[in-house]
mmCIF file of C-alpha atoms in Angstrom:
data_model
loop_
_atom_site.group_PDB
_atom_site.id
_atom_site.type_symbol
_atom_site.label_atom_id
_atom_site.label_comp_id
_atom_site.label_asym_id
_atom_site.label_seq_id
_atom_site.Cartn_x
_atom_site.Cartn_y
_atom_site.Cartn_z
ATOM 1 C CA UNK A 1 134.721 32.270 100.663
ATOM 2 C CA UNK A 2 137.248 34.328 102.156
ATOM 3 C CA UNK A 3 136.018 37.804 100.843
ATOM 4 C CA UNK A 4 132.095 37.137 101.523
ATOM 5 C CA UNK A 5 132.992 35.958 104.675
ATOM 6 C CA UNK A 6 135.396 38.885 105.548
ATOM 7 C CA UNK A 7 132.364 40.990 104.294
ATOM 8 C CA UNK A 8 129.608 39.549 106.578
ATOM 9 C CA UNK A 9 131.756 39.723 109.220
ATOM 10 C CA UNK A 10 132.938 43.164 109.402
ATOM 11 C CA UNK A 11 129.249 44.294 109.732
ATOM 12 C CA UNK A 12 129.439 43.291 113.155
ATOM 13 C CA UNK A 13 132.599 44.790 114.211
ATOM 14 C CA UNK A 14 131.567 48.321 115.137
ATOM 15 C CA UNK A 15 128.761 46.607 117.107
ATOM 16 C CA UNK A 16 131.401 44.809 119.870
ATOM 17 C CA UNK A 17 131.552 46.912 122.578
ATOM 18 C CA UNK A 18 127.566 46.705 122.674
ATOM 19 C CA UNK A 19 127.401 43.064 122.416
ATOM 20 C CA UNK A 20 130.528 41.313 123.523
ATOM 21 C CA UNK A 21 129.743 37.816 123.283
ATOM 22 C CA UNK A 22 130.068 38.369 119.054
ATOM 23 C CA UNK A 23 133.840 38.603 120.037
ATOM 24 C CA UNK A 24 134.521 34.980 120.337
ATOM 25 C CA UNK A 25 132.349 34.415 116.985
ATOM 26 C CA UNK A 26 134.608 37.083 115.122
ATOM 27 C CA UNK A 27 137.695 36.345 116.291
ATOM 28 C CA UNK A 28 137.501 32.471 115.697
ATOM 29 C CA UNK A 29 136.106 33.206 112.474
ATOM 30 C CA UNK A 30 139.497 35.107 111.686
ATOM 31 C CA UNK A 31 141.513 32.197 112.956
ATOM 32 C CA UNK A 32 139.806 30.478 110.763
ATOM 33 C CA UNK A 33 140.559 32.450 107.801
ATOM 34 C CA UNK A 34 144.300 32.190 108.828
ATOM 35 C CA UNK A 35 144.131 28.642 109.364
ATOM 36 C CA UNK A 36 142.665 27.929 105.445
ATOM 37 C CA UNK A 37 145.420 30.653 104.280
ATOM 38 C CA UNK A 38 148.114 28.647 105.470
ATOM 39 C CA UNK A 39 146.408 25.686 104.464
ATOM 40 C CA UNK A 40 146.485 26.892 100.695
ATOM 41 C CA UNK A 41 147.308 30.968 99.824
ATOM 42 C CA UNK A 42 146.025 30.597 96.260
ATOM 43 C CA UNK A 43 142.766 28.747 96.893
ATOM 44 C CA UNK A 44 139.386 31.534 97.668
ATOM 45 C CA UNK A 45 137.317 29.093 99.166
ATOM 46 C CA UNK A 46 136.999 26.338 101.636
ATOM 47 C CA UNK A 47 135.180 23.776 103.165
ATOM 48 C CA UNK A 48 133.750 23.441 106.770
ATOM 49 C CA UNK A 49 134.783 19.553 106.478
ATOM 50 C CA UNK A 50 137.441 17.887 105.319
ATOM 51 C CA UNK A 51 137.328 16.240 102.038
ATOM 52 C CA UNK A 52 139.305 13.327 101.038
ATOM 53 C CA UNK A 53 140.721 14.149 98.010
ATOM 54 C CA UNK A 54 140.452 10.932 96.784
ATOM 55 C CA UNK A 55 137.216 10.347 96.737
ATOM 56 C CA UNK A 56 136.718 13.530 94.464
ATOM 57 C CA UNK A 57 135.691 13.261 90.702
ATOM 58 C CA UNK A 58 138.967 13.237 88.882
ATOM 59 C CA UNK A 59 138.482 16.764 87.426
ATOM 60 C CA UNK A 60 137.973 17.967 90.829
ATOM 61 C CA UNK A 61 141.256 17.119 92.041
ATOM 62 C CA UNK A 62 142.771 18.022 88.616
ATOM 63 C CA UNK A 63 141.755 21.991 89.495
ATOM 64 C CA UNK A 64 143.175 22.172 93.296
ATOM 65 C CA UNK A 65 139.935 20.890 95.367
ATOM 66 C CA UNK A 66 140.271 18.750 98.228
ATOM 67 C CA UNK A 67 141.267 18.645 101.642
ATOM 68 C CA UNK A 68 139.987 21.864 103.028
ATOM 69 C CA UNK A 69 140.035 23.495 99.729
ATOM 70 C CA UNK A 70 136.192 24.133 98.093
ATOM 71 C CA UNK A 71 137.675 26.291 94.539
ATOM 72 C CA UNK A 72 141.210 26.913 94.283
ATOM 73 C CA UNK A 73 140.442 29.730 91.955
ATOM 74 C CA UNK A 74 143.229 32.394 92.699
ATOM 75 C CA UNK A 75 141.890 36.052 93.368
ATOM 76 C CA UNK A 76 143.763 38.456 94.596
ATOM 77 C CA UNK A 77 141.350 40.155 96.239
ATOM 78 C CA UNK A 78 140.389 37.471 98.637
ATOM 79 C CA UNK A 79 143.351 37.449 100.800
ATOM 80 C CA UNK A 80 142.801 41.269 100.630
ATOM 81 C CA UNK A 81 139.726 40.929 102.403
ATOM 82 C CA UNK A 82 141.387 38.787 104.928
ATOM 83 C CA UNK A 83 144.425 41.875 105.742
ATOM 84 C CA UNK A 84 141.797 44.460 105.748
ATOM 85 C CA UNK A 85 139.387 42.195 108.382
ATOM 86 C CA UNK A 86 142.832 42.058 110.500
ATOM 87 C CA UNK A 87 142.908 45.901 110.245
ATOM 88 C CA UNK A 88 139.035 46.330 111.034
ATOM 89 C CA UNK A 89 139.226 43.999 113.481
ATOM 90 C CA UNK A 90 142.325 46.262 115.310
ATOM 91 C CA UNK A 91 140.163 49.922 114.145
ATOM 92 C CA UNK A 92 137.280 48.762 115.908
ATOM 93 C CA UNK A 93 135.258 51.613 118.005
ATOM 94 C CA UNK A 94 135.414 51.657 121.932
ATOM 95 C CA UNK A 95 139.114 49.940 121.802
ATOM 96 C CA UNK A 96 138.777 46.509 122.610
ATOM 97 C CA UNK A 97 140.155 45.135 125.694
ATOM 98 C CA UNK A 98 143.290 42.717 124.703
ATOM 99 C CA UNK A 99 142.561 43.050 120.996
ATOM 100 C CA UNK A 100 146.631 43.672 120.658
ATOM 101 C CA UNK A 101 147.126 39.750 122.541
ATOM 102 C CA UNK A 102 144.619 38.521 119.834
ATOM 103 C CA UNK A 103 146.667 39.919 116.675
ATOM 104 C CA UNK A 104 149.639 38.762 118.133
ATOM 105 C CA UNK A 105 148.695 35.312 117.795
ATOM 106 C CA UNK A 106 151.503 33.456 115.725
ATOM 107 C CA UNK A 107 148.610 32.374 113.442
ATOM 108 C CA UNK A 108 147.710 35.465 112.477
ATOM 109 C CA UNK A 109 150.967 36.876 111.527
ATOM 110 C CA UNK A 110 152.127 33.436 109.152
ATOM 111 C CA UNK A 111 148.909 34.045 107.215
ATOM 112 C CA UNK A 112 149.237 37.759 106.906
ATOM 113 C CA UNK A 113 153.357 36.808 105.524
ATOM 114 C CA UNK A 114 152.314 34.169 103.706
ATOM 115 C CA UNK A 115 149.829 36.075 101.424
ATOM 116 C CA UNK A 116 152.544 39.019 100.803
ATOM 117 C CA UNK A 117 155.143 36.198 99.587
ATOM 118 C CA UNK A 118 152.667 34.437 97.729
ATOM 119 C CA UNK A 119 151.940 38.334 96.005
ATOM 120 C CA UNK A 120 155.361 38.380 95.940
ATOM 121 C CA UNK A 121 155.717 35.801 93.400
ATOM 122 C CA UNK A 122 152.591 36.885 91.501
ATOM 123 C CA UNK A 123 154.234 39.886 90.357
ATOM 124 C CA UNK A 124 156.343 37.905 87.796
ATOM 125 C CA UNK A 125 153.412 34.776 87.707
ATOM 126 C CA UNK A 126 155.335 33.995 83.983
ATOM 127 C CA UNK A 127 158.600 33.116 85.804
ATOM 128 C CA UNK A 128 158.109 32.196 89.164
ATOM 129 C CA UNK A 129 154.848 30.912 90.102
ATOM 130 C CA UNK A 130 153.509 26.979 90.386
ATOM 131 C CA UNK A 131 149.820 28.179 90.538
ATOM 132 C CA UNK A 132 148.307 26.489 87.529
ATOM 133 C CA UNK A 133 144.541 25.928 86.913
ATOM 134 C CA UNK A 134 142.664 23.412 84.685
ATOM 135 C CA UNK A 135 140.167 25.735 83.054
ATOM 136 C CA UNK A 136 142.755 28.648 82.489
ATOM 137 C CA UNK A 137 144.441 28.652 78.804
ATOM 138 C CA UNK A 138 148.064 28.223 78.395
ATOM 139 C CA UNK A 139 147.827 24.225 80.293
ATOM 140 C CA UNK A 140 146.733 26.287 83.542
ATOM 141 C CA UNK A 141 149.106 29.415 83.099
ATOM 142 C CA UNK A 142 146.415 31.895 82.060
ATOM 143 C CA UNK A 143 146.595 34.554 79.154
ATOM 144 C CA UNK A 144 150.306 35.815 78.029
ATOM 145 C CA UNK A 145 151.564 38.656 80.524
ATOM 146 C CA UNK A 146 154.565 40.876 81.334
ATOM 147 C CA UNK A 147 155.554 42.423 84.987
ATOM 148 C CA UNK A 148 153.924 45.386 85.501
ATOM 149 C CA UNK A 149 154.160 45.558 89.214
ATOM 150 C CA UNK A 150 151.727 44.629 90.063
ATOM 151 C CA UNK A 151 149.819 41.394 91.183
ATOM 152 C CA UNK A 152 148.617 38.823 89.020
ATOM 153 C CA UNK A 153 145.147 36.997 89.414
ATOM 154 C CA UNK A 154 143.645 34.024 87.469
ATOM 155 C CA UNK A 155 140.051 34.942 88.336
ATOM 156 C CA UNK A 156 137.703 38.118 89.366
ATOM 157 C CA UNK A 157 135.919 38.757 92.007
ATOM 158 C CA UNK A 158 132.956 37.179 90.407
ATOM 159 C CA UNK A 159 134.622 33.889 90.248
ATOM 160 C CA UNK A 160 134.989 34.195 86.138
ATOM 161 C CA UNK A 161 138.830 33.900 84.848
ATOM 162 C CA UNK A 162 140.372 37.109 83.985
ATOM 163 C CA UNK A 163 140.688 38.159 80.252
ATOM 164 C CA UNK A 164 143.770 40.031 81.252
ATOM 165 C CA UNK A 165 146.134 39.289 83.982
ATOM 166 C CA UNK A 166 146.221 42.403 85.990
ATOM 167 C CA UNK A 167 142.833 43.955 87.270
ATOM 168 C CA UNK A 168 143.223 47.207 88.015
ATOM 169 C CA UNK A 169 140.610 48.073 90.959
ATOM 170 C CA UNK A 170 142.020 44.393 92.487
ATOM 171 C CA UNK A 171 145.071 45.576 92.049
ATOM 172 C CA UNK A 172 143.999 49.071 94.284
ATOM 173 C CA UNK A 173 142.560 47.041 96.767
ATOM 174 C CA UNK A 174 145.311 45.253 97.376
ATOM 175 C CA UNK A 175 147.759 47.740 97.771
ATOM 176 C CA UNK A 176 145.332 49.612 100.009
ATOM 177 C CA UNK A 177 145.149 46.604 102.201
ATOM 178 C CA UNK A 178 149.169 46.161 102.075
ATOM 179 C CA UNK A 179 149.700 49.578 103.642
ATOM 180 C CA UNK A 180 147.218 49.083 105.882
ATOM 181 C CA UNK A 181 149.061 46.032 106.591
ATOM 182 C CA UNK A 182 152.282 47.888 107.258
ATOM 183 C CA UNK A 183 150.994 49.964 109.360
ATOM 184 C CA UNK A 184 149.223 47.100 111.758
ATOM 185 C CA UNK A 185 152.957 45.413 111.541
ATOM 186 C CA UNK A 186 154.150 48.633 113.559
ATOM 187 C CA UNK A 187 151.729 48.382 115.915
ATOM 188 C CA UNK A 188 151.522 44.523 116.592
ATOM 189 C CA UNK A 189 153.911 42.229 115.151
ATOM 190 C CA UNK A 190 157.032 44.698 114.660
ATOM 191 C CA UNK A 191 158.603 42.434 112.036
ATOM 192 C CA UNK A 192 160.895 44.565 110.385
ATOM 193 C CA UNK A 193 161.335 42.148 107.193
ATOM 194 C CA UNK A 194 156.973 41.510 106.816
ATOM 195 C CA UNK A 195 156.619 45.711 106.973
ATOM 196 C CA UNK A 196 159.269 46.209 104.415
ATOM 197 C CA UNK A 197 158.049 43.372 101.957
ATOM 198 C CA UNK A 198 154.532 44.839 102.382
ATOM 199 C CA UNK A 199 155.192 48.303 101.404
ATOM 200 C CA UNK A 200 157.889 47.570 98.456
ATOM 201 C CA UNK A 201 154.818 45.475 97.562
ATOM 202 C CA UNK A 202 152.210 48.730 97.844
ATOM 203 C CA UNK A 203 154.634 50.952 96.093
ATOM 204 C CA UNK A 204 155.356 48.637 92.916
ATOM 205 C CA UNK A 205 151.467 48.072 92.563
ATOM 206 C CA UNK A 206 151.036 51.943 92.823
ATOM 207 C CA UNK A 207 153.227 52.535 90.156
ATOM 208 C CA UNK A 208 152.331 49.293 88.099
ATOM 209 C CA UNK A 209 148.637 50.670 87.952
ATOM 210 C CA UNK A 210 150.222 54.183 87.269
ATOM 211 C CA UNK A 211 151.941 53.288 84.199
ATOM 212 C CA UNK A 212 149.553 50.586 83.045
ATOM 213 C CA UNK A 213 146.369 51.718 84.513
ATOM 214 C CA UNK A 214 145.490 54.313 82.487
ATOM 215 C CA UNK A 215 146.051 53.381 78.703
ATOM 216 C CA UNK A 216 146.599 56.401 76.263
ATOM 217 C CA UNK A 217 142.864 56.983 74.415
ATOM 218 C CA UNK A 218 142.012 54.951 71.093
ATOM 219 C CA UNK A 219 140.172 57.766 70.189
ATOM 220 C CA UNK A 220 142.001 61.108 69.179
ATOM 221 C CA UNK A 221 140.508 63.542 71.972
ATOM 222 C CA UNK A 222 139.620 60.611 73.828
ATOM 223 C CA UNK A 223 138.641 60.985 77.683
ATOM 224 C CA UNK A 224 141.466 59.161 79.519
ATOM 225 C CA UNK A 225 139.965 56.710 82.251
ATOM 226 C CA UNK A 226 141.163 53.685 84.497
ATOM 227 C CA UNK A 227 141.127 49.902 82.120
ATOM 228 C CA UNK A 228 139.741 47.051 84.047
ATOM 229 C CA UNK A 229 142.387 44.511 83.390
ATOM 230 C CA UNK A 230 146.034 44.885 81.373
ATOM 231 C CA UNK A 231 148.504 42.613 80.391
ATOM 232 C CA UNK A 232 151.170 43.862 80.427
ATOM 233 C CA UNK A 233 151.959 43.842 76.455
ATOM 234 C CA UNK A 234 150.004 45.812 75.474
ATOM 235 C CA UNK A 235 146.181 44.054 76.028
ATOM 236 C CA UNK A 236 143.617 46.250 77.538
ATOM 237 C CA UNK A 237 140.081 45.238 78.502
ATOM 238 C CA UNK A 238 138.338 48.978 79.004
ATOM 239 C CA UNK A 239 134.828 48.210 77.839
ATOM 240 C CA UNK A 240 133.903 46.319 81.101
ATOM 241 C CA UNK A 241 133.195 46.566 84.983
ATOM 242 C CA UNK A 242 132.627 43.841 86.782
ATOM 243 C CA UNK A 243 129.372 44.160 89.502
ATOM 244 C CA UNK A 244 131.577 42.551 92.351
ATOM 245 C CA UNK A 245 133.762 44.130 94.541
ATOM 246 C CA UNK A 246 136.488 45.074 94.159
ATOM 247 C CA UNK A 247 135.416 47.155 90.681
ATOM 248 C CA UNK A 248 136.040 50.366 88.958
ATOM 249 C CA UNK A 249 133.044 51.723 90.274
ATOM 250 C CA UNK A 250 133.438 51.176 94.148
ATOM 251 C CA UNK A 251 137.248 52.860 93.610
ATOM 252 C CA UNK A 252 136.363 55.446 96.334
ATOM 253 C CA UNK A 253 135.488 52.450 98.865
ATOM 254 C CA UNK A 254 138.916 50.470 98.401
ATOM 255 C CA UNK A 255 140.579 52.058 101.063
ATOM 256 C CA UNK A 256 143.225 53.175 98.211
ATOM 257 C CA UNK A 257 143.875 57.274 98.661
ATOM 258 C CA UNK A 258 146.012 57.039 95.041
ATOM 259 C CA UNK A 259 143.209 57.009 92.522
ATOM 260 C CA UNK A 260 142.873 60.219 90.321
ATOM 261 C CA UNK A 261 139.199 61.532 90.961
ATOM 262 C CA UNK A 262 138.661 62.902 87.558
ATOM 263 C CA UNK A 263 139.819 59.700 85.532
ATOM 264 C CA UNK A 264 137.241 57.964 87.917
ATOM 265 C CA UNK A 265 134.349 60.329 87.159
ATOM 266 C CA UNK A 266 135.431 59.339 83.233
ATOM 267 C CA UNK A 267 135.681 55.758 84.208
ATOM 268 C CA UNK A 268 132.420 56.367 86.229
ATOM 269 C CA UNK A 269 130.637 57.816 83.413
ATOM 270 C CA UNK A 270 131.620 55.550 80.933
ATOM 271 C CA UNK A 271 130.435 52.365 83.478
ATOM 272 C CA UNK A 272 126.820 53.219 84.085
ATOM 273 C CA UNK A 273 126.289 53.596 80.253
ATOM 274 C CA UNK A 274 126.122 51.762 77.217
ATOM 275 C CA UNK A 275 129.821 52.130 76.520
ATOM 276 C CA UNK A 276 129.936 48.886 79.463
ATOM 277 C CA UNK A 277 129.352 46.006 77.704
ATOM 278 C CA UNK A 278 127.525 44.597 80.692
ATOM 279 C CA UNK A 279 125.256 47.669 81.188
ATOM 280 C CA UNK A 280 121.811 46.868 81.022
ATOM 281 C CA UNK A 281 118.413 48.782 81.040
ATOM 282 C CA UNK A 282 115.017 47.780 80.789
ATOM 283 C CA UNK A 283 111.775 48.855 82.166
ATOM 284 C CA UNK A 284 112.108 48.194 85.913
ATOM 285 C CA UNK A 285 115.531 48.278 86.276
ATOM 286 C CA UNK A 286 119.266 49.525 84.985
ATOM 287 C CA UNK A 287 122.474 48.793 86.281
ATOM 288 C CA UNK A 288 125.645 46.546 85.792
ATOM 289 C CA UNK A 289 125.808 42.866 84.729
ATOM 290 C CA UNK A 290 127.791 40.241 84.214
ATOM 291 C CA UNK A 291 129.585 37.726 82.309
ATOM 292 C CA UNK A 292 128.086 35.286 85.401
ATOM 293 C CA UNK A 293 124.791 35.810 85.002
ATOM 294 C CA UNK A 294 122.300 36.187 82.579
ATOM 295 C CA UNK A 295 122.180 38.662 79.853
ATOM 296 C CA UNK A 296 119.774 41.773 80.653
ATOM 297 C CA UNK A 297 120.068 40.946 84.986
ATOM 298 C CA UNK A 298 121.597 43.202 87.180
ATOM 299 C CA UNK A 299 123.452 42.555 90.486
ATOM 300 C CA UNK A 300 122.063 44.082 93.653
ATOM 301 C CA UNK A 301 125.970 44.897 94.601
ATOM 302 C CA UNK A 302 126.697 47.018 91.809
ATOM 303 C CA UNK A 303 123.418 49.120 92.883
ATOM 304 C CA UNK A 304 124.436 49.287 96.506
ATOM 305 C CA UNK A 305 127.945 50.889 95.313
ATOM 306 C CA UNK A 306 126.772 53.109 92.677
ATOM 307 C CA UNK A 307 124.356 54.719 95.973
ATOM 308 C CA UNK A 308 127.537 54.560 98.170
ATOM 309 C CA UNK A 309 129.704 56.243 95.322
ATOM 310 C CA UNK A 310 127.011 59.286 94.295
ATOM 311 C CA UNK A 311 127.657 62.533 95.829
ATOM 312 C CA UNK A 312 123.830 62.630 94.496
ATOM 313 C CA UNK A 313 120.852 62.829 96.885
ATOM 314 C CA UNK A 314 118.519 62.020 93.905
ATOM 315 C CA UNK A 315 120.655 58.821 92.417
ATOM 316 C CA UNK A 316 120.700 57.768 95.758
ATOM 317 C CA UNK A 317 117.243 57.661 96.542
ATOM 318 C CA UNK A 318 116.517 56.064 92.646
ATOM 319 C CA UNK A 319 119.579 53.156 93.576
ATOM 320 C CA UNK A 320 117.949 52.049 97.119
ATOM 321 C CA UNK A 321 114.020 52.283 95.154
ATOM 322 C CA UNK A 322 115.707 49.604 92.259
ATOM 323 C CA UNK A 323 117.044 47.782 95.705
ATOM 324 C CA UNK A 324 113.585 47.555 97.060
ATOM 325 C CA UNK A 325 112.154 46.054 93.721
ATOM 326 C CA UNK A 326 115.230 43.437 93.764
ATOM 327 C CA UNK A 327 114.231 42.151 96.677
ATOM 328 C CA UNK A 328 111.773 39.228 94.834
ATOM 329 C CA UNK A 329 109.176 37.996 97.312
ATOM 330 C CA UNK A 330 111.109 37.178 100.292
ATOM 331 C CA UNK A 331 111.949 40.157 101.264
ATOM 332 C CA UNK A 332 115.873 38.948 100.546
ATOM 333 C CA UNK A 333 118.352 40.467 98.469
ATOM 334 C CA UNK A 334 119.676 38.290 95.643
ATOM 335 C CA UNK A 335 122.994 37.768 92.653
ATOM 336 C CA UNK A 336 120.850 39.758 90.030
ATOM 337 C CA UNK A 337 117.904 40.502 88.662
ATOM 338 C CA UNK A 338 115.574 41.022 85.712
ATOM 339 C CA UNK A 339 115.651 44.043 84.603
ATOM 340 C CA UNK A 340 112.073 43.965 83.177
ATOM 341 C CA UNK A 341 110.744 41.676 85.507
ATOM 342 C CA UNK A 342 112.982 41.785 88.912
ATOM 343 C CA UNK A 343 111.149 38.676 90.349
ATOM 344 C CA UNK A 344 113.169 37.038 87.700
ATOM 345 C CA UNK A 345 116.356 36.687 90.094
ATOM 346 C CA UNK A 346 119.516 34.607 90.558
ATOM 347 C CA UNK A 347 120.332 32.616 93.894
ATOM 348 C CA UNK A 348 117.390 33.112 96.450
ATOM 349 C CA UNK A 349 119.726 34.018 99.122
ATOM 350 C CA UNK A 350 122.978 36.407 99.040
ATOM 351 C CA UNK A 351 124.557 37.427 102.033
ATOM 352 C CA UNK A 352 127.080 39.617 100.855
ATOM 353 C CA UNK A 353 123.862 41.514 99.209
ATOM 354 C CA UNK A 354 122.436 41.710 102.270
ATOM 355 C CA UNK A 355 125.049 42.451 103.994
ATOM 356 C CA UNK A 356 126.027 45.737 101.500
ATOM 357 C CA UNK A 357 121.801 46.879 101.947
#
């Protein structure tokens, strides 16, 4: 996976100048990256060894996989991850030696381009895009949408199709990783026509999730707060974070300056309580869920966010006690878990929870 890669990687990064011989790990594992990018900008996941297409079940090949493609489901934030590795890679403490010669790499650069144009076209998916994808409705197309801006996604970050088109806190992400973008084009590449595409792209997602973002209150008196996903035409999903990242709740981590701090704090408040659908409380543990797992388990993510997010010394403390319980028997942290019995987990081992403790 391109994001839980990007993720696991990054940990390393401000750890380089210490222990040098990680450099040739990290910076194949971003060639890497590239490499699958060009190989397919809409799939989010790949495989280590080729895969004759085939001699894949039928269905497989019907929904993208294949070749070096694992899931072809298309998420936005995944090539995200991938721009803001490139940027981490060239912010990294004690200013690597030749780390300009690396980014210059002509590999680099096509997969960086390639993910704005494919963005490019996602802004008006209806019209202009080929993606299409078995499992979505519409023979592939996905739920009804409008332009807004900005980027459209057939999947979350958890892997489960979109109800809506446009996911807001994707959406931030995304444009937060486009200027950053912009600005490593000025420093490395210097292509005038890549930095121009990539900030027209930033500003129309800015004011897509300006003017869509923020629905006017069902409620007379209402608190106004950031949806999760729009359409478009008029659909709003507000009731719902997802535990994954990029979400509502980590907007202060998505390296996107824009977001209104007082509609978070609403949107905040509104998460971590029954008002989520997919909040969840019990007598060990409370938190977010999701449509992915089981019904009463919370994920381990959402926890380590909710600590990151809290200008609260006492949340804090209660989120990284709740991590401690999560941990099961191993030690390990894990999808979700129980929230009256936490040994009750999903998938034994999950780096990008472990990663995040």
């Amino acid at each position: 996976w391109l994001r839980d890669g990007s993720v696991q990687l990054a940990v390393y990064l401000p750890r380089l100048a210490e222990h040098p011989v990680l450099r040739q790990l990290i910076e194949g594992a971003i060639r890497t990256q590239a490499y699958f990018i060009l190989s397919d900008p809409w799939a989010n996941s790949f495989r280590k060894d080729w895969a004759k297409p085939e001699a894949l079940p039928k269905f497989d090949r019907q929904i993208g996989r294949g070749g070096w493609v694992a899931t072809r489901n298309f998420e936005v934030d995944s090539g995200a991850y991938f721009l803001n590795l490139l940027w981490n890679y060239a912010s990294t403490p004690g200013a690597l030696w030749g780390a300009a010669a690396f980014l210059n790499d002509s590999l680099l650069h096509d997969a960086a381009a390639l993910m704005v144009d494919t963005w490019t076209l996602e802004q008006r998916h209806e019209e202009r895009s080929p993606y299409r994808y078995a499992e979505l409705p519409r023979e592939g197309r996905g739920a009804a949408s409008n332009y807004t801006g900005m980027l459209w996604s057939g999947f979350r970050p958890s892997d489960d199709p979109n109800t809506y088109g446009y996911n807001i806190p994707v959406n931030m992400y995304a444009a937060g990783s486009l200027e950053r973008l912009a600005a490593l084009n000025e420093l490395v590449w210097r292509d005038a026509a890549l930095g121009a595409a990539a900030r027209r792209l930033a500003a129309d997602i800015r004011a897509g999730i300006d003017k869509f973002g923020v629905p006017v209150p069902g409620d007379p008196g209402g608190a106004r707060m950031y949806a999760y996903e729009v359409d478009g035409l008029g659909g709003v999903l507000a009731s719902f974070d997802d535990p994954n990242i990029p979400s509502l709740l980590a907007m202060p981590l998505l390296g996107y300056p824009h977001y209104d701090p007082q509609l978070y704090a609403a949107t905040r408040r509104r998460i971590l309580s029954p008002a989520n659908s997919h909040y969840f409380q019990g007598s060990q543990l409370r938190g977010c869920g999701s449509p992915h797992t089981p019904t009463n388990y919370v994920w381990s993510l959402a926890h380590c966010v909710q600590g990151l997010t809290s200008p609260d010394p006492v949340e804090r403390a209660d989120m990284f006690r709740q991590l401690l319980q999560m941990q099961g028997d191993n030690g390990l942290m894990h999808e979700s878990n129980d929230v009256n019995d936490p040994r009750r987990l999903t998938r034994p081992l999950f780096q990008w929870a472990n990663t995040m403790l």
